[in-house]
PDB file of C-alpha atoms in Angstrom:
ATOM      1  CA  MET A1163     109.620   9.097  67.727  1.00  0.00           C
ATOM      2  CA  ILE A1164     110.080  13.143  68.895  1.00  0.00           C
ATOM      3  CA  LYS A1165     113.421  12.182  70.222  1.00  0.00           C
ATOM      4  CA  LEU A1166     114.885  10.726  67.221  1.00  0.00           C
ATOM      5  CA  GLU A1167     112.752  13.727  65.572  1.00  0.00           C
ATOM      6  CA  LYS A1168     115.273  16.008  67.520  1.00  0.00           C
ATOM      7  CA  GLN A1169     118.124  13.659  66.753  1.00  0.00           C
ATOM      8  CA  LEU A1170     117.879  13.943  63.310  1.00  0.00           C
ATOM      9  CA  ASN A1171     116.647  17.822  63.124  1.00  0.00           C
ATOM     10  CA  THR A1172     113.924  16.759  60.783  1.00  0.00           C
ATOM     11  CA  PRO A1173     110.346  15.793  61.364  1.00  0.00           C
ATOM     12  CA  LEU A1174     109.951  11.677  60.533  1.00  0.00           C
ATOM     13  CA  TRP A1175     107.204  12.353  58.107  1.00  0.00           C
ATOM     14  CA  THR A1176     109.841  14.037  56.099  1.00  0.00           C
ATOM     15  CA  LEU A1177     111.331  10.287  55.092  1.00  0.00           C
ATOM     16  CA  MET A1178     107.516   9.099  53.692  1.00  0.00           C
ATOM     17  CA  PRO A1179     108.606   9.794  50.310  1.00  0.00           C
ATOM     18  CA  SER A1180     111.901   8.256  50.196  1.00  0.00           C
ATOM     19  CA  LEU A1181     110.242   4.897  52.039  1.00  0.00           C
ATOM     20  CA  ILE A1182     107.184   5.311  49.780  1.00  0.00           C
ATOM     21  CA  ILE A1183     109.215   5.182  46.017  1.00  0.00           C
ATOM     22  CA  LEU A1184     111.592   2.495  48.037  1.00  0.00           C
ATOM     23  CA  GLY A1185     108.986  -0.411  48.733  1.00  0.00           C
ATOM     24  CA  TYR A1186     107.579   0.128  45.390  1.00  0.00           C
ATOM     25  CA  LEU A1187     111.091  -0.342  44.392  1.00  0.00           C
ATOM     26  CA  GLY A1188     111.033  -3.807  45.579  1.00  0.00           C
ATOM     27  CA  LEU A1189     107.257  -4.795  44.411  1.00  0.00           C
ATOM     28  CA  ALA A1190     107.653  -3.891  41.256  1.00  0.00           C
ATOM     29  CA  TYR A1191     110.977  -5.725  40.029  1.00  0.00           C
ATOM     30  CA  PRO A1192     111.232  -9.003  39.580  1.00  0.00           C
ATOM     31  CA  GLN A1193     111.794 -11.488  42.491  1.00  0.00           C
ATOM     32  CA  TRP A1194     115.277 -12.922  40.774  1.00  0.00           C
ATOM     33  CA  TRP A1195     116.696  -9.235  40.498  1.00  0.00           C
ATOM     34  CA  LEU A1196     115.783  -8.519  44.103  1.00  0.00           C
ATOM     35  CA  GLU A1197     117.671 -12.157  45.367  1.00  0.00           C
ATOM     36  CA  ARG A1198     120.875 -11.232  43.136  1.00  0.00           C
ATOM     37  CA  HIS A1199     120.791  -7.368  43.983  1.00  0.00           C
ATOM     38  CA  LEU A1200     118.909  -7.592  47.343  1.00  0.00           C
ATOM     39  CA  VAL A1201     121.971  -5.382  49.845  1.00  0.00           C
ATOM     40  CA  TRP A1202     123.033  -3.138  46.657  1.00  0.00           C
ATOM     41  CA  LEU A1203     119.372  -2.037  46.737  1.00  0.00           C
ATOM     42  CA  TRP A1204     118.788  -1.828  50.302  1.00  0.00           C
ATOM     43  CA  ILE A1205     122.352   0.305  50.402  1.00  0.00           C
ATOM     44  CA  LEU A1206     121.493   2.314  47.484  1.00  0.00           C
ATOM     45  CA  GLY A1207     117.618   2.959  49.912  1.00  0.00           C
ATOM     46  CA  PHE A1208     119.166   4.328  52.574  1.00  0.00           C
ATOM     47  CA  ALA A1209     121.583   6.513  50.659  1.00  0.00           C
ATOM     48  CA  ALA A1210     118.680   7.956  49.332  1.00  0.00           C
ATOM     49  CA  LEU A1211     116.794   8.091  52.902  1.00  0.00           C
ATOM     50  CA  ALA A1212     120.361   9.842  53.679  1.00  0.00           C
ATOM     51  CA  SER A1213     120.026  12.406  50.822  1.00  0.00           C
ATOM     52  CA  CYS A1214     116.550  13.225  52.276  1.00  0.00           C
ATOM     53  CA  LEU A1215     118.072  13.965  55.489  1.00  0.00           C
ATOM     54  CA  ILE A1216     120.503  15.853  53.995  1.00  0.00           C
ATOM     55  CA  TRP A1217     118.661  17.451  52.036  1.00  0.00           C
ATOM     56  CA  GLU A1218     115.314  18.402  54.804  1.00  0.00           C
ATOM     57  CA  ARG A1219     117.779  19.806  57.508  1.00  0.00           C
ATOM     58  CA  SER A1220     119.323  22.116  55.575  1.00  0.00           C
ATOM     59  CA  GLY A1221     115.342  22.939  53.899  1.00  0.00           C
ATOM     60  CA  PRO A1222     115.190  22.640  50.181  1.00  0.00           C
ATOM     61  CA  ARG A1223     113.011  25.947  49.847  1.00  0.00           C
ATOM     62  CA  LYS A1224     116.180  27.932  51.755  1.00  0.00           C
ATOM     63  CA  LEU A1225     118.766  26.083  49.612  1.00  0.00           C
ATOM     64  CA  MET A1226     117.110  27.133  46.217  1.00  0.00           C
ATOM     65  CA  THR A1227     116.273  30.689  47.299  1.00  0.00           C
ATOM     66  CA  ASP A1228     119.755  31.529  48.612  1.00  0.00           C
ATOM     67  CA  LEU A1229     121.384  29.662  45.006  1.00  0.00           C
ATOM     68  CA  ARG A1230     118.533  32.039  43.195  1.00  0.00           C
ATOM     69  CA  LEU A1231     120.291  34.781  45.431  1.00  0.00           C
ATOM     70  CA  LEU A1232     123.639  34.401  44.152  1.00  0.00           C
ATOM     71  CA  LEU A1233     122.904  33.404  40.242  1.00  0.00           C
ATOM     72  CA  THR A1234     120.310  36.499  39.635  1.00  0.00           C
ATOM     73  CA  THR A1235     120.832  39.378  42.241  1.00  0.00           C
ATOM     74  CA  PRO A1236     121.070  42.461  40.512  1.00  0.00           C
ATOM     75  CA  ARG A1237     124.497  43.573  40.577  1.00  0.00           C
ATOM     76  CA  LEU A1238     125.395  47.718  40.828  1.00  0.00           C
ATOM     77  CA  ASP A1239     126.124  48.961  37.519  1.00  0.00           C
ATOM     78  CA  VAL A1240     129.564  50.497  37.409  1.00  0.00           C
ATOM     79  CA  ILE A1241     129.082  52.922  34.583  1.00  0.00           C
ATOM     80  CA  SER A1242     125.395  54.036  36.114  1.00  0.00           C
ATOM     81  CA  LEU A1243     127.303  54.113  39.294  1.00  0.00           C
ATOM     82  CA  LEU A1244     130.236  56.559  38.188  1.00  0.00           C
ATOM     83  CA  THR A1245     127.853  58.845  36.264  1.00  0.00           C
ATOM     84  CA  GLN A1246     125.345  59.179  39.351  1.00  0.00           C
ATOM     85  CA  LEU A1247     128.853  60.405  41.657  1.00  0.00           C
ATOM     86  CA  LEU A1248     129.176  62.615  38.985  1.00  0.00           C
ATOM     87  CA  HIS A1249     125.738  64.183  38.693  1.00  0.00           C
ATOM     88  CA  LEU A1250     125.637  64.265  42.222  1.00  0.00           C
ATOM     89  CA  ALA A1251     128.807  65.886  42.735  1.00  0.00           C
ATOM     90  CA  GLU A1252     127.850  68.652  40.219  1.00  0.00           C
ATOM     91  CA  ILE A1253     124.917  68.987  42.434  1.00  0.00           C
ATOM     92  CA  SER A1254     126.932  69.665  45.171  1.00  0.00           C
ATOM     93  CA  ARG A1255     129.265  71.934  43.826  1.00  0.00           C
ATOM     94  CA  ARG A1256     126.798  74.258  42.385  1.00  0.00           C
ATOM     95  CA  ALA A1257     124.630  74.164  45.220  1.00  0.00           C
ATOM     96  CA  GLY A1258     126.826  74.786  47.846  1.00  0.00           C
ATOM     97  CA  LEU A1259     125.688  72.397  49.635  1.00  0.00           C
ATOM     98  CA  SER A1260     127.285  69.718  52.217  1.00  0.00           C
ATOM     99  CA  LYS A1261     127.905  66.200  49.946  1.00  0.00           C
ATOM    100  CA  MET A1262     127.142  64.649  53.526  1.00  0.00           C
ATOM    101  CA  SER A1263     123.641  66.242  53.054  1.00  0.00           C
ATOM    102  CA  GLU A1264     123.378  65.751  49.884  1.00  0.00           C
ATOM    103  CA  LEU A1265     124.153  62.332  49.551  1.00  0.00           C
ATOM    104  CA  LYS A1266     121.488  61.308  52.455  1.00  0.00           C
ATOM    105  CA  ALA A1267     118.554  63.053  50.778  1.00  0.00           C
ATOM    106  CA  ASN A1268     119.153  62.462  47.192  1.00  0.00           C
ATOM    107  CA  TRP A1269     121.283  59.225  46.475  1.00  0.00           C
ATOM    108  CA  ARG A1270     119.625  56.123  46.484  1.00  0.00           C
ATOM    109  CA  PRO A1271     121.535  53.707  44.656  1.00  0.00           C
ATOM    110  CA  LEU A1272     124.192  54.170  47.431  1.00  0.00           C
ATOM    111  CA  GLN A1273     122.028  53.665  50.515  1.00  0.00           C
ATOM    112  CA  ASP A1274     120.652  50.322  48.158  1.00  0.00           C
ATOM    113  CA  ALA A1275     124.130  48.858  47.963  1.00  0.00           C
ATOM    114  CA  GLY A1276     124.246  49.041  51.866  1.00  0.00           C
ATOM    115  CA  VAL A1277     126.654  51.937  51.974  1.00  0.00           C
ATOM    116  CA  PHE A1278     126.807  53.038  56.347  1.00  0.00           C
ATOM    117  CA  ILE A1279     126.773  57.029  55.406  1.00  0.00           C
ATOM    118  CA  ALA A1280     127.056  59.863  58.009  1.00  0.00           C
ATOM    119  CA  ALA A1281     129.187  62.658  58.582  1.00  0.00           C
ATOM    120  CA  ALA A1282     130.875  61.474  61.486  1.00  0.00           C
ATOM    121  CA  THR A1283     131.902  58.420  60.268  1.00  0.00           C
ATOM    122  CA  PRO A1284     135.492  56.680  60.453  1.00  0.00           C
ATOM    123  CA  THR A1285     137.182  55.292  57.188  1.00  0.00           C
ATOM    124  CA  ASP A1286     137.934  52.188  59.419  1.00  0.00           C
ATOM    125  CA  GLU A1287     134.012  51.514  60.854  1.00  0.00           C
ATOM    126  CA  ILE A1288     133.453  51.676  56.286  1.00  0.00           C
ATOM    127  CA  ARG A1289     136.422  49.641  55.339  1.00  0.00           C
ATOM    128  CA  GLU A1290     134.625  46.976  58.567  1.00  0.00           C
ATOM    129  CA  HIS A1291     131.371  47.440  57.030  1.00  0.00           C
ATOM    130  CA  ARG A1292     132.538  46.477  53.830  1.00  0.00           C
ATOM    131  CA  GLN A1293     134.619  43.688  54.663  1.00  0.00           C
ATOM    132  CA  ARG A1294     131.450  42.365  56.193  1.00  0.00           C
ATOM    133  CA  LEU A1295     129.400  42.620  53.409  1.00  0.00           C
ATOM    134  CA  ILE A1296     132.063  40.643  50.874  1.00  0.00           C
ATOM    135  CA  SER A1297     132.261  38.358  54.150  1.00  0.00           C
ATOM    136  CA  GLN A1298     128.346  37.462  54.046  1.00  0.00           C
ATOM    137  CA  ASN A1299     128.213  37.369  50.376  1.00  0.00           C
ATOM    138  CA  GLN A1300     130.888  34.107  50.562  1.00  0.00           C
ATOM    139  CA  GLN A1301     129.665  32.588  53.662  1.00  0.00           C
ATOM    140  CA  ARG A1302     125.851  32.373  51.555  1.00  0.00           C
ATOM    141  CA  PHE A1303     127.847  30.731  48.929  1.00  0.00           C
ATOM    142  CA  ASP A1304     129.930  27.963  50.942  1.00  0.00           C
ATOM    143  CA  ASP A1305     126.666  27.482  52.488  1.00  0.00           C
ATOM    144  CA  VAL A1306     124.819  26.900  49.340  1.00  0.00           C
ATOM    145  CA  PHE A1307     127.242  24.843  47.184  1.00  0.00           C
ATOM    146  CA  ARG A1308     128.258  22.619  50.234  1.00  0.00           C
ATOM    147  CA  ARG A1309     124.445  21.487  50.696  1.00  0.00           C
ATOM    148  CA  LEU A1310     124.294  20.653  47.411  1.00  0.00           C
ATOM    149  CA  ALA A1311     127.843  18.845  47.202  1.00  0.00           C
ATOM    150  CA  GLU A1312     126.484  16.802  49.822  1.00  0.00           C
ATOM    151  CA  VAL A1313     123.281  15.641  47.783  1.00  0.00           C
ATOM    152  CA  ALA A1314     125.586  15.268  44.661  1.00  0.00           C
ATOM    153  CA  LEU A1315     128.046  13.147  46.288  1.00  0.00           C
ATOM    154  CA  MET A1316     125.715  11.133  48.091  1.00  0.00           C
ATOM    155  CA  ILE A1317     123.611  10.121  45.243  1.00  0.00           C
ATOM    156  CA  ALA A1318     127.187   9.069  43.166  1.00  0.00           C
ATOM    157  CA  ILE A1319     128.961   7.012  45.702  1.00  0.00           C
ATOM    158  CA  ALA A1320     125.486   5.324  45.988  1.00  0.00           C
ATOM    159  CA  GLY A1321     125.305   4.550  42.181  1.00  0.00           C
ATOM    160  CA  THR A1322     129.287   3.686  42.126  1.00  0.00           C
ATOM    161  CA  LEU A1323     128.738   1.105  45.182  1.00  0.00           C
ATOM    162  CA  PHE A1324     125.657  -0.398  43.319  1.00  0.00           C
ATOM    163  CA  GLU A1325     127.179  -0.621  40.056  1.00  0.00           C
ATOM    164  CA  VAL A1326     130.357  -2.423  41.884  1.00  0.00           C
ATOM    165  CA  GLY A1327     128.575  -4.662  42.760  1.00  0.00           C
ATOM    166  CA  ALA A1328     125.813  -5.388  40.272  1.00  0.00           C
ATOM    167  CA  ASP A1329     130.057  -5.965  38.276  1.00  0.00           C
ATOM    168  CA  ARG A1330     131.084  -8.639  41.310  1.00  0.00           C
ATOM    169  CA  ILE A1331     127.898 -10.535  40.685  1.00  0.00           C
ATOM    170  CA  GLU A1332     127.631 -10.426  37.198  1.00  0.00           C
ATOM    171  CA  GLY A1333     131.100 -11.528  36.797  1.00  0.00           C
ATOM    172  CA  ARG A1334     131.716  -8.298  34.607  1.00  0.00           C
ATOM    173  CA  SER A1335     134.020  -5.758  34.728  1.00  0.00           C
ATOM    174  CA  ASP A1336     133.097  -2.302  32.882  1.00  0.00           C
ATOM    175  CA  LEU A1337     133.083   1.581  33.675  1.00  0.00           C
ATOM    176  CA  ALA A1338     129.063   1.757  34.085  1.00  0.00           C
ATOM    177  CA  PHE A1339     129.836   3.601  37.332  1.00  0.00           C
ATOM    178  CA  ILE A1340     131.004   6.530  35.958  1.00  0.00           C
ATOM    179  CA  GLU A1341     127.532   7.548  35.037  1.00  0.00           C
ATOM    180  CA  HIS A1342     126.341   8.350  38.595  1.00  0.00           C
ATOM    181  CA  TRP A1343     128.751  10.475  39.062  1.00  0.00           C
ATOM    182  CA  VAL A1344     126.939  13.052  35.891  1.00  0.00           C
ATOM    183  CA  TRP A1345     124.718  14.222  38.898  1.00  0.00           C
ATOM    184  CA  VAL A1346     128.060  16.111  40.305  1.00  0.00           C
ATOM    185  CA  MET A1347     128.890  18.498  36.863  1.00  0.00           C
ATOM    186  CA  PRO A1348     125.407  20.562  37.120  1.00  0.00           C
ATOM    187  CA  ILE A1349     126.961  21.311  40.763  1.00  0.00           C
ATOM    188  CA  LEU A1350     130.276  22.048  39.016  1.00  0.00           C
ATOM    189  CA  ALA A1351     128.856  23.965  36.206  1.00  0.00           C
ATOM    190  CA  LEU A1352     126.567  26.352  38.769  1.00  0.00           C
ATOM    191  CA  TYR A1353     129.451  26.331  41.273  1.00  0.00           C
ATOM    192  CA  ILE A1354     131.860  28.242  38.764  1.00  0.00           C
ATOM    193  CA  MET A1355     128.353  30.480  37.139  1.00  0.00           C
ATOM    194  CA  ALA A1356     127.830  31.367  40.973  1.00  0.00           C
ATOM    195  CA  LYS A1357     131.695  32.449  41.572  1.00  0.00           C
ATOM    196  CA  ILE A1358     132.014  34.561  38.680  1.00  0.00           C
ATOM    197  CA  ALA A1359     128.763  36.406  40.047  1.00  0.00           C
ATOM    198  CA  LEU A1360     129.995  36.678  43.486  1.00  0.00           C
ATOM    199  CA  ALA A1361     133.093  38.165  42.027  1.00  0.00           C
ATOM    200  CA  ASN A1362     131.260  40.696  39.789  1.00  0.00           C
ATOM    201  CA  GLU A1363     129.169  41.250  43.254  1.00  0.00           C
ATOM    202  CA  ASN A1364     132.009  41.922  45.286  1.00  0.00           C
ATOM    203  CA  LEU A1365     133.756  44.160  42.627  1.00  0.00           C
ATOM    204  CA  ALA A1366     130.832  46.228  42.818  1.00  0.00           C
ATOM    205  CA  ILE A1367     131.077  46.314  46.890  1.00  0.00           C
ATOM    206  CA  GLU A1368     134.553  47.387  46.497  1.00  0.00           C
ATOM    207  CA  LEU A1369     133.722  50.643  44.421  1.00  0.00           C
ATOM    208  CA  THR A1370     131.009  51.845  46.308  1.00  0.00           C
ATOM    209  CA  TYR A1371     132.798  51.835  49.583  1.00  0.00           C
ATOM    210  CA  GLU A1372     135.979  53.414  47.701  1.00  0.00           C
ATOM    211  CA  ALA A1373     134.084  55.929  46.067  1.00  0.00           C
ATOM    212  CA  THR A1374     132.359  56.167  49.057  1.00  0.00           C
ATOM    213  CA  GLU A1375     135.489  56.896  51.292  1.00  0.00           C
ATOM    214  CA  SER A1376     136.916  59.024  49.168  1.00  0.00           C
ATOM    215  CA  LEU A1377     134.125  61.778  49.395  1.00  0.00           C
ATOM    216  CA  LEU A1378     134.592  61.381  52.855  1.00  0.00           C
ATOM    217  CA  LYS A1379     138.053  62.891  52.663  1.00  0.00           C
ATOM    218  CA  ASN A1380     137.671  65.043  49.305  1.00  0.00           C
ATOM    219  CA  ASN A1381     136.169  68.120  48.436  1.00  0.00           C
ATOM    220  CA  SER A1382     137.078  67.513  45.066  1.00  0.00           C
ATOM    221  CA  SER A1383     134.397  65.001  43.058  1.00  0.00           C
ATOM    222  CA  ALA A1384     137.440  64.087  40.622  1.00  0.00           C
ATOM    223  CA  ALA A1385     139.558  62.962  43.573  1.00  0.00           C
ATOM    224  CA  VAL A1386     136.534  60.172  44.265  1.00  0.00           C
ATOM    225  CA  PHE A1387     137.324  58.761  40.141  1.00  0.00           C
ATOM    226  CA  GLN A1388     140.940  58.981  40.483  1.00  0.00           C
ATOM    227  CA  ALA A1389     140.746  57.099  43.420  1.00  0.00           C
ATOM    228  CA  LEU A1390     138.258  54.365  41.343  1.00  0.00           C
ATOM    229  CA  ILE A1391     141.137  53.822  38.992  1.00  0.00           C
ATOM    230  CA  PRO A1392     143.130  51.289  40.187  1.00  0.00           C
ATOM    231  CA  ILE A1393     140.048  48.764  40.452  1.00  0.00           C
ATOM    232  CA  LEU A1394     138.028  49.354  37.481  1.00  0.00           C
ATOM    233  CA  PRO A1395     137.430  46.888  35.194  1.00  0.00           C
ATOM    234  CA  LYS A1396     139.103  47.176  32.060  1.00  0.00           C
ATOM    235  CA  ARG A1397     135.629  46.749  30.071  1.00  0.00           C
ATOM    236  CA  THR A1398     134.817  50.269  31.443  1.00  0.00           C
ATOM    237  CA  HIS A1399     137.620  52.394  30.827  1.00  0.00           C
ATOM    238  CA  ARG A1400     136.384  54.068  27.614  1.00  0.00           C
ATOM    239  CA  LYS A1401     133.154  55.063  28.842  1.00  0.00           C
ATOM    240  CA  PHE A1402     135.545  56.076  32.189  1.00  0.00           C
ATOM    241  CA  VAL A1403     137.759  58.246  30.408  1.00  0.00           C
ATOM    242  CA  SER A1404     134.828  60.260  28.513  1.00  0.00           C
ATOM    243  CA  LEU A1405     132.979  60.810  32.442  1.00  0.00           C
ATOM    244  CA  TYR A1406     136.260  61.785  33.912  1.00  0.00           C
ATOM    245  CA  SER A1407     136.628  64.065  31.066  1.00  0.00           C
ATOM    246  CA  GLU A1408     133.331  65.984  31.653  1.00  0.00           C
ATOM    247  CA  LEU A1409     133.666  66.160  35.437  1.00  0.00           C
ATOM    248  CA  VAL A1410     137.099  68.100  34.892  1.00  0.00           C
ATOM    249  CA  ALA A1411     135.063  70.082  32.264  1.00  0.00           C
ATOM    250  CA  LEU A1412     132.555  70.685  35.121  1.00  0.00           C
ATOM    251  CA  GLU A1413     134.772  71.337  37.721  1.00  0.00           C
ATOM    252  CA  GLN A1414     136.835  73.785  35.849  1.00  0.00           C
ATOM    253  CA  GLY A1415     133.805  75.819  34.384  1.00  0.00           C
ATOM    254  CA  HIS A1416     133.901  74.744  30.963  1.00  0.00           C
ATOM    255  CA  VAL A1417     130.549  73.368  31.197  1.00  0.00           C
TER     256      VAL A1417
END
């Protein structure tokens, strides 16, 4: 038993709910139904067991946690990011402080974003760290939807086999099996939603790292904003222009 558990990579007691449900179906249905559909009932039962194995092996709690993180993790607010960068740059300029020391001491949002800040950090290390974050996000995304797709496809295929078998036994021909593929539609909707969220998060990471890299290389905070122009979302251009004008006025001493 222990050897079997190791091969399945899941404790055998996790199969009990599926076995109980399968036994209940066998006892609850009339005898004539079992005689005509026994083969397809067991095909459906084994598919349910396989789905249970896939579900338990991936860990339902971890799967739901990963999915929730993909869909609900707070994203970096681009405008908030630019505003804080403007404020910090002006504080540093007026106080005559090192931008690096000011960043390390006061800019918590940048630290929360996972930016590796150090006075001697080469730009290639910054780019490597940025790419690592994006790759980790993509890997988490792929893992979650691979597992969801395995379960949904297993249920859909088992239901299709069941309906096709029933059609052959009863001598009818219809498209009842299509209803079992409804399982795939919520997965597709979640995939699209999470893909959009992932793209937004990656954009925020790119913005943050571009700003950090520019701040390391330039003494002028206006140069940071200029570096952000090519990758700034179109919907933020109006606010960006307002912030940029304010920054230029500050650096020229008009405010």
